[in-house]
CSV table of C-alpha atoms and ligand atoms in Angstrom, one decimal:
chain,number,residue,atom,x,y,z
A,1,UNK,CA,0.0,0.0,0.0
A,2,UNK,CA,1.4,3.4,-1.0
A,3,UNK,CA,1.0,5.9,1.8
A,4,UNK,CA,2.6,9.0,0.2
A,5,UNK,CA,1.5,9.9,-3.3
A,6,UNK,CA,2.5,12.8,-5.6
A,7,UNK,CA,-0.2,13.8,-8.1
A,8,UNK,CA,-0.2,16.2,-11.1
A,9,UNK,CA,-3.3,17.6,-12.8
A,10,UNK,CA,-5.3,17.7,-9.6
A,11,UNK,CA,-7.0,20.9,-10.8
A,12,UNK,CA,-8.2,19.1,-13.9
A,13,UNK,CA,-11.3,17.0,-14.7
A,14,UNK,CA,-9.8,13.6,-14.0
A,15,UNK,CA,-7.1,14.6,-11.5
A,16,UNK,CA,-9.5,16.2,-9.0
A,17,UNK,CA,-11.6,12.9,-8.9
A,18,UNK,CA,-8.4,10.8,-8.5
A,19,UNK,CA,-7.1,13.2,-5.8
A,20,UNK,CA,-10.4,12.8,-3.8
A,21,UNK,CA,-10.2,9.0,-4.1
A,22,UNK,CA,-6.6,8.8,-3.1
A,23,UNK,CA,-7.2,11.0,-0.1
A,24,UNK,CA,-10.3,9.0,0.9
A,25,UNK,CA,-8.2,5.8,1.1
A,26,UNK,CA,-5.9,7.4,3.6
A,27,UNK,CA,-2.9,8.4,1.4
A,28,UNK,CA,-0.9,11.4,2.1
A,29,UNK,CA,-1.2,13.3,-1.2
A,30,UNK,CA,1.2,16.0,-2.4
A,31,UNK,CA,-0.3,17.8,-5.5
A,32,UNK,CA,1.4,20.0,-8.1
A,33,UNK,CA,-0.4,23.3,-8.8
A,34,UNK,CA,0.4,26.1,-11.2
A,35,UNK,CA,0.4,29.5,-9.5
A,36,UNK,CA,-2.2,30.8,-12.0
A,37,UNK,CA,-4.6,27.9,-11.1
A,38,UNK,CA,-4.8,28.5,-7.3
A,39,UNK,CA,-8.5,29.4,-7.7
A,40,UNK,CA,-9.2,26.0,-9.2
A,41,UNK,CA,-8.1,24.1,-6.0
A,42,UNK,CA,-10.7,21.5,-5.1
A,43,UNK,CA,-12.4,22.5,-1.8
A,44,UNK,CA,-13.4,19.1,-0.4
A,45,UNK,CA,-9.9,17.8,0.0
A,46,UNK,CA,-6.7,19.4,1.3
A,47,UNK,CA,-3.6,17.8,-0.1
A,48,UNK,CA,-0.1,19.3,0.5
A,49,UNK,CA,0.1,21.7,-2.4
A,50,UNK,CA,3.4,22.2,-4.3
A,51,UNK,CA,3.4,25.3,-6.4
A,52,UNK,CA,5.1,24.6,-9.7
A,53,UNK,CA,4.9,23.5,-13.3
A,54,UNK,CA,5.8,20.5,-15.4
A,55,UNK,CA,8.3,22.8,-17.1
A,56,UNK,CA,10.0,23.6,-13.9
A,57,UNK,CA,12.3,20.7,-12.7
A,58,UNK,CA,12.9,22.2,-9.3
A,59,UNK,CA,9.2,22.1,-8.4
A,60,UNK,CA,9.0,18.5,-9.7
A,61,UNK,CA,11.8,17.5,-7.4
A,62,UNK,CA,9.9,19.0,-4.4
A,63,UNK,CA,6.8,17.3,-5.6
A,64,UNK,CA,8.3,13.7,-5.6
A,65,UNK,CA,10.6,14.1,-2.7
A,66,UNK,CA,10.3,10.9,-0.6
A,67,UNK,CA,7.0,9.7,-2.1
A,68,UNK,CA,6.0,6.1,-2.7
A,69,UNK,CA,4.1,6.7,-5.9
A,70,UNK,CA,3.5,9.3,-8.6
A,71,UNK,CA,0.2,9.6,-10.3
A,72,UNK,CA,0.7,11.7,-13.4
A,73,UNK,CA,-2.8,13.0,-14.6
A,74,UNK,CA,-1.7,16.4,-16.0
A,75,UNK,CA,-1.7,16.8,-19.7
A,76,UNK,CA,-2.6,19.0,-22.6
A,77,UNK,CA,-5.7,18.1,-24.5
A,78,UNK,CA,-6.2,21.2,-26.6
A,79,UNK,CA,-3.8,22.8,-29.0
A,80,UNK,CA,-3.0,23.5,-32.7
A,81,UNK,CA,0.6,22.6,-33.4
A,82,UNK,CA,2.8,19.6,-32.5
A,83,UNK,CA,4.8,21.6,-29.9
A,84,UNK,CA,1.6,22.7,-28.0
A,85,UNK,CA,1.2,19.0,-27.0
A,86,UNK,CA,4.8,17.7,-27.0
A,87,UNK,CA,6.0,20.4,-24.5
A,88,UNK,CA,3.9,18.9,-21.7
A,89,UNK,CA,2.7,15.5,-22.9
A,90,UNK,CA,6.2,14.3,-23.8
A,91,UNK,CA,8.9,16.7,-22.3
A,92,UNK,CA,6.8,17.1,-19.2
A,93,UNK,CA,6.5,13.3,-18.7
A,94,UNK,CA,10.3,12.9,-19.2
A,95,UNK,CA,11.0,15.6,-16.6
A,96,UNK,CA,8.7,14.1,-14.0
A,97,UNK,CA,10.0,10.6,-14.6
A,98,UNK,CA,13.6,11.8,-14.2
A,99,UNK,CA,12.7,13.6,-11.0
A,100,UNK,CA,11.0,10.5,-9.6
A,101,UNK,CA,13.8,8.2,-10.8
A,102,UNK,CA,16.4,10.3,-8.9
A,103,UNK,CA,14.6,9.4,-5.7
A,104,UNK,CA,16.4,6.6,-3.7
A,105,UNK,CA,13.0,5.0,-3.0
A,106,UNK,CA,12.3,4.6,-6.8
A,107,UNK,CA,8.5,5.4,-6.5
A,108,UNK,CA,6.1,3.6,-8.7
A,109,UNK,CA,5.0,5.8,-11.6
A,110,UNK,CA,1.4,5.8,-12.9
A,111,UNK,CA,1.0,7.6,-16.2
A,112,UNK,CA,-2.4,8.6,-17.6
A,113,UNK,CA,-2.0,8.1,-21.3
A,114,UNK,CA,-4.9,7.6,-23.7
A,115,UNK,CA,-6.4,5.1,-26.1
A,116,UNK,CA,-5.4,7.7,-28.7
A,117,UNK,CA,-1.8,6.5,-28.2
A,118,UNK,CA,-2.7,3.4,-30.2
A,119,UNK,CA,-3.1,5.6,-33.3
A,120,UNK,CA,-0.3,8.2,-33.2
A,121,UNK,CA,-0.6,9.0,-36.9
A,122,UNK,CA,-4.1,10.6,-36.4
A,123,UNK,CA,-3.2,13.8,-34.6
A,124,UNK,CA,-0.5,15.8,-32.7
A,125,UNK,CA,-2.4,14.9,-29.5
A,126,UNK,CA,-2.3,11.2,-30.3
A,127,UNK,CA,1.3,11.3,-31.2
A,128,UNK,CA,2.2,13.2,-28.0
A,129,UNK,CA,0.4,10.6,-25.9
A,130,UNK,CA,2.4,7.7,-27.6
A,131,UNK,CA,5.6,9.7,-27.3
A,132,UNK,CA,4.8,10.4,-23.6
A,133,UNK,CA,4.6,6.7,-23.0
A,134,UNK,CA,8.0,6.2,-24.6
A,135,UNK,CA,9.4,9.1,-22.5
A,136,UNK,CA,8.3,7.0,-19.5
A,137,UNK,CA,9.6,3.6,-20.5
A,138,UNK,CA,13.0,5.0,-21.8
A,139,UNK,CA,13.7,7.1,-18.7
A,140,UNK,CA,12.2,4.9,-16.0
A,141,UNK,CA,15.3,2.6,-15.5
A,142,UNK,CA,14.5,0.2,-12.7
A,143,UNK,CA,11.6,2.4,-11.4
A,144,UNK,CA,8.3,0.4,-11.7
A,145,UNK,CA,5.6,1.9,-13.9
A,146,UNK,CA,2.1,1.5,-15.1
A,147,UNK,CA,0.5,3.1,-18.1
A,148,UNK,CA,-3.3,3.7,-18.3
A,149,UNK,CA,-4.9,4.1,-21.7
A,150,UNK,CA,-8.4,5.3,-20.9
A,151,UNK,CA,-11.0,5.7,-23.7
A,152,UNK,CA,-13.2,8.9,-23.7
A,153,UNK,CA,-13.9,9.6,-20.1
A,154,UNK,CA,-17.0,11.6,-19.1
A,155,UNK,CA,-18.5,13.0,-15.9
A,156,UNK,CA,-20.0,16.1,-14.5
A,157,UNK,CA,-17.0,18.4,-14.8
A,158,UNK,CA,-15.7,17.3,-18.2
A,159,UNK,CA,-15.2,20.0,-20.8
A,160,UNK,CA,-14.5,17.8,-23.8
A,161,UNK,CA,-17.3,15.4,-24.6
A,162,UNK,CA,-19.9,16.8,-22.2
A,163,UNK,CA,-20.9,19.7,-24.4
A,164,UNK,CA,-21.8,17.1,-27.1
A,165,UNK,CA,-23.8,15.1,-24.6
A,166,UNK,CA,-25.6,18.3,-23.5
A,167,UNK,CA,-26.6,19.1,-27.1
A,168,UNK,CA,-28.1,15.6,-27.3
A,169,UNK,CA,-29.9,16.0,-24.0
A,170,UNK,CA,-31.5,19.2,-25.4
A,171,UNK,CA,-32.7,17.2,-28.4
A,172,UNK,CA,-30.1,17.7,-31.1
A,173,UNK,CA,-27.4,15.2,-32.0
A,174,UNK,CA,-24.8,16.2,-34.5
A,175,UNK,CA,-23.6,13.0,-36.2
A,176,UNK,CA,-20.2,13.1,-37.8
A,177,UNK,CA,-18.7,10.3,-39.8
A,178,UNK,CA,-19.7,6.7,-40.2
A,179,UNK,CA,-22.4,4.7,-38.4
A,180,UNK,CA,-19.8,1.9,-38.1
A,181,UNK,CA,-17.6,3.9,-35.6
A,182,UNK,CA,-17.4,2.3,-32.2
A,183,UNK,CA,-16.2,3.9,-29.0
A,184,UNK,CA,-15.6,2.8,-25.5
A,185,UNK,CA,-16.6,5.1,-22.7
A,186,UNK,CA,-15.7,5.3,-19.0
A,187,UNK,CA,-17.3,7.2,-16.2
A,188,UNK,CA,-14.7,9.3,-14.4
A,189,UNK,CA,-15.2,7.7,-10.9
A,190,UNK,CA,-14.5,4.3,-12.4
A,191,UNK,CA,-11.3,5.6,-13.9
A,192,UNK,CA,-10.3,6.9,-10.4
A,193,UNK,CA,-11.1,3.5,-8.9
A,194,UNK,CA,-9.0,1.7,-11.6
A,195,UNK,CA,-6.0,3.9,-10.7
A,196,UNK,CA,-6.5,3.4,-7.0
A,197,UNK,CA,-6.7,-0.4,-7.5
A,198,UNK,CA,-3.3,-0.3,-9.2
A,199,UNK,CA,-1.8,2.0,-6.5
A,200,UNK,CA,-3.0,-0.5,-3.8
A,201,UNK,CA,-1.7,-3.6,-5.5
A,202,UNK,CA,1.8,-4.7,-6.4
A,203,UNK,CA,0.9,-6.4,-9.7
A,204,UNK,CA,0.9,-4.8,-13.1
A,205,UNK,CA,4.4,-3.3,-12.9
A,206,UNK,CA,5.7,-2.4,-16.3
A,207,UNK,CA,2.3,-2.9,-17.9
A,208,UNK,CA,0.0,-0.8,-20.1
A,209,UNK,CA,-3.7,-1.1,-19.4
A,210,UNK,CA,-6.7,-0.3,-21.5
A,211,UNK,CA,-10.1,0.1,-19.8
A,212,UNK,CA,-13.8,0.7,-20.5
A,213,UNK,CA,-17.1,0.7,-18.7
A,214,UNK,CA,-17.8,-3.0,-19.0
A,215,UNK,CA,-19.6,-2.8,-22.3
A,216,UNK,CA,-17.5,-5.1,-24.4
A,217,UNK,CA,-17.2,-4.0,-28.0
A,218,UNK,CA,-18.0,-0.4,-27.3
A,219,UNK,CA,-20.9,1.8,-28.5
A,220,UNK,CA,-22.0,3.3,-31.7
A,221,UNK,CA,-23.0,6.9,-31.6
A,222,UNK,CA,-26.6,5.7,-32.1
A,223,UNK,CA,-26.3,3.7,-28.8
A,224,UNK,CA,-25.2,6.9,-27.0
A,225,UNK,CA,-28.0,9.0,-28.5
A,226,UNK,CA,-30.6,6.2,-27.5
A,227,UNK,CA,-29.2,6.1,-24.0
A,228,UNK,CA,-29.6,9.9,-23.6
A,229,UNK,CA,-33.1,9.7,-25.2
A,230,UNK,CA,-34.1,7.2,-22.5
A,231,UNK,CA,-32.9,9.5,-19.7
A,232,UNK,CA,-34.7,12.6,-20.8
A,233,UNK,CA,-37.7,10.8,-22.5
A,234,UNK,CA,-37.7,13.0,-25.6
A,235,UNK,CA,-37.0,12.6,-29.2
A,236,UNK,CA,-33.4,13.5,-30.3
A,237,UNK,CA,-33.1,14.8,-33.8
A,238,UNK,CA,-30.0,13.6,-35.7
A,239,UNK,CA,-28.2,16.1,-37.9
A,240,UNK,CA,-25.7,14.5,-40.2
A,241,UNK,CA,-22.8,16.8,-40.5
A,242,UNK,CA,-20.6,16.1,-43.6
A,243,UNK,CA,-17.0,15.4,-42.7
A,244,UNK,CA,-15.6,17.9,-45.3
A,245,UNK,CA,-17.6,20.6,-43.6
A,246,UNK,CA,-16.3,19.7,-40.1
A,247,UNK,CA,-12.8,19.7,-41.6
A,248,UNK,CA,-13.3,23.2,-42.9
A,249,UNK,CA,-14.7,24.4,-39.6
A,250,UNK,CA,-11.7,22.8,-37.8
A,251,UNK,CA,-9.2,24.6,-40.1
A,252,UNK,CA,-11.1,27.9,-39.5
A,253,UNK,CA,-11.2,27.3,-35.8
A,254,UNK,CA,-7.4,26.8,-35.7
A,255,UNK,CA,-6.8,30.0,-37.6
A,256,UNK,CA,-9.2,32.0,-35.3
A,257,UNK,CA,-7.8,30.4,-32.1
A,258,UNK,CA,-4.3,31.4,-33.2
A,259,UNK,CA,-5.4,35.0,-33.7
A,260,UNK,CA,-7.0,35.0,-30.3
A,261,UNK,CA,-4.1,33.2,-28.6
A,262,UNK,CA,-6.3,30.4,-27.5
A,263,UNK,CA,-5.8,26.6,-27.6
A,264,UNK,CA,-8.4,25.1,-30.0
A,265,UNK,CA,-10.3,21.8,-29.3
A,266,UNK,CA,-11.7,21.3,-32.8
A,267,UNK,CA,-8.7,20.8,-35.1
A,268,UNK,CA,-8.2,18.8,-38.3
A,269,UNK,CA,-6.4,16.2,-36.1
A,270,UNK,CA,-9.4,16.0,-33.7
A,271,UNK,CA,-11.7,15.4,-36.8
A,272,UNK,CA,-9.5,12.5,-37.8
A,273,UNK,CA,-9.8,11.2,-34.2
A,274,UNK,CA,-13.6,11.6,-34.3
A,275,UNK,CA,-14.0,9.8,-37.6
A,276,UNK,CA,-11.6,6.9,-36.7
A,277,UNK,CA,-13.7,3.7,-36.7
A,278,UNK,CA,-12.2,1.9,-33.7
A,279,UNK,CA,-11.9,3.4,-30.3
A,280,UNK,CA,-12.8,0.2,-28.4
A,281,UNK,CA,-10.7,-0.7,-25.4
A,282,UNK,CA,-10.2,-4.0,-23.6
A,283,UNK,CA,-9.9,-4.2,-19.8
A,284,UNK,CA,-9.2,-7.9,-19.5
A,285,UNK,CA,-5.6,-7.5,-18.3
A,286,UNK,CA,-6.4,-4.7,-15.8
A,287,UNK,CA,-9.2,-6.8,-14.2
A,288,UNK,CA,-7.0,-9.9,-14.2
A,289,UNK,CA,-4.1,-8.1,-12.5
A,290,UNK,CA,-6.0,-5.9,-10.0
A,291,UNK,CA,-9.5,-7.2,-9.6
A,292,UNK,CA,-10.9,-3.8,-10.9
A,293,UNK,CA,-14.3,-4.0,-12.4
A,294,UNK,CA,-16.2,-0.9,-13.7
A,295,UNK,CA,-19.4,-0.2,-11.7
A,296,UNK,CA,-21.1,2.7,-13.5
A,297,UNK,CA,-23.1,1.8,-16.6
A,298,UNK,CA,-23.6,4.2,-19.5
A,299,UNK,CA,-27.2,4.9,-18.4
A,300,UNK,CA,-26.2,5.6,-14.8
A,301,UNK,CA,-23.1,7.6,-15.8
A,302,UNK,CA,-25.1,9.8,-18.2
A,303,UNK,CA,-27.8,10.3,-15.7
A,304,UNK,CA,-25.4,11.4,-13.0
A,305,UNK,CA,-23.6,13.6,-15.6
A,306,UNK,CA,-26.6,15.2,-17.2
A,307,UNK,CA,-29.2,15.2,-14.3
A,308,UNK,CA,-26.9,15.1,-11.3
A,309,UNK,CA,-25.8,17.9,-9.0
A,310,UNK,CA,-23.8,19.5,-11.9
A,311,UNK,CA,-26.1,18.5,-14.7
A,312,UNK,CA,-27.7,21.3,-16.8
B,401,NAP,N1,-10.7,13.6,-20.7
B,401,NAP,C1,-10.6,12.5,-21.4
B,401,NAP,O1,-11.6,11.9,-22.0
B,401,NAP,C2,-9.3,11.7,-21.5
B,401,NAP,C3,-9.3,10.5,-22.1
B,401,NAP,C4,-8.1,9.8,-22.1
B,401,NAP,C5,-6.9,10.3,-21.6
B,401,NAP,N2,-7.0,11.6,-21.0
B,401,NAP,C6,-5.7,12.2,-20.4
B,401,NAP,O2,-6.0,12.4,-19.1
B,401,NAP,C7,-5.2,13.5,-18.6
B,401,NAP,C8,-6.1,14.5,-17.9
B,401,NAP,O3,-7.1,14.9,-18.8
B,401,NAP,P1,-8.3,15.9,-18.3
B,401,NAP,O4,-9.4,15.7,-19.2
B,401,NAP,O5,-8.4,15.8,-16.8
B,401,NAP,O6,-7.7,17.3,-18.7
B,401,NAP,P2,-7.9,18.8,-18.0
B,401,NAP,O7,-9.2,18.9,-17.3
B,401,NAP,O8,-7.6,19.8,-19.1
B,401,NAP,O9,-6.8,18.9,-16.9
B,401,NAP,C9,-5.4,19.0,-17.3
B,401,NAP,C10,-4.6,19.1,-16.0
B,401,NAP,O10,-3.2,19.2,-16.4
B,401,NAP,C11,-2.6,20.4,-15.8
B,401,NAP,N3,-1.5,20.9,-16.6
B,401,NAP,C12,-1.5,21.3,-17.9
B,401,NAP,N4,-0.4,21.9,-18.2
B,401,NAP,C13,0.4,21.8,-17.1
B,401,NAP,C14,1.7,22.3,-16.8
B,401,NAP,N5,2.5,22.9,-17.7
B,401,NAP,N6,2.2,22.1,-15.5
B,401,NAP,C15,1.4,21.5,-14.6
B,401,NAP,N7,0.2,21.1,-14.8
B,401,NAP,C16,-0.3,21.3,-16.0
B,401,NAP,C17,-3.8,21.4,-15.7
B,401,NAP,O11,-3.4,22.4,-14.8
B,401,NAP,P3,-4.2,23.8,-14.8
B,401,NAP,O12,-5.4,23.7,-14.0
B,401,NAP,O13,-3.2,24.7,-14.1
B,401,NAP,O14,-4.4,24.2,-16.2
B,401,NAP,C18,-4.9,20.4,-15.2
B,401,NAP,O15,-4.8,20.2,-13.9
B,401,NAP,C19,-4.5,14.1,-19.9
B,401,NAP,O16,-3.2,13.6,-19.9
B,401,NAP,C20,-5.3,13.5,-21.0
B,401,NAP,O17,-4.5,13.3,-22.2
B,401,NAP,C21,-8.1,12.3,-21.0
């Protein structure tokens, strides 16, 4: 059992749920926070905050000093160019791994990668997640590590897929790409539980794990739309959006975001990710090695997300 854990990304969507779960199992948690993000500190839990940045080695050394484990949830999910992602998703991983590896205790390192790492050719984001995994395995030396490759993760405070679910909940479903596309999904609390299961157990060292919500074979977008229709009890109108139009919108979005100095979510690479036919994960190895089983079904997760405390 790891008693002292360093975490990154604790102000983000996934990281704050993982932080809460680690704290509730009695770990002493030290969390990295950027000075400009102090206002995003979760209020229900009080870890030991370390002010710093993945680009500042000195702060990473303070973060991992004497810990038993490092849970690396921080990452960049929006951006236009390769370097927007590589700076943090690759160089940031390498820096944190080196800081952890320098510890005499050789803490276990848990990296939140992505199923996107399976298809690095699709986008700068996907390539950065694959290269981030390499940055870990190359620099880890004898330090034990685990890589997680979650599929699309959703929950009440998500900013990526939740806007789409909310459109569907209001009755409009933009449908992009082919009806054959299949995706795995995972509710954020089940992701946190999977990480905690690995932190608690010794198995799975030097392993990479995929995961999903227990629905083997994933979902079609029609399955997701039907699930949301069952929750709100109304008809959802499908609007087929031609892929070339989405590509054009993505290119324009990148240009406008550059002018405004913002990091875009919809990019040509994101369109290639969205239209990729196979985002189905497999959690057999994770369950075998740790006993983790997902608890939240798509219906329950969507209900909590769209009608729960934070639902709109
Ligand atoms: N969301 C998904 O569906 C999904 C699926 C698979 C994998 N993932 C991976 O999971 C990880 C977390 O995703 P998320 O959805 O929770 O993202 P998020 O909500 O955008 O959170 C990102 C976190 O990373 C931190 N961060 C970014 N740049 C940093 C830097 N230079 N130094 C220190 N911290 C920095 C952010 O800190 P600030 O608050 O200071 O910005 C924030 O805490 C990412 O690695 C992502 O690739 C996400």
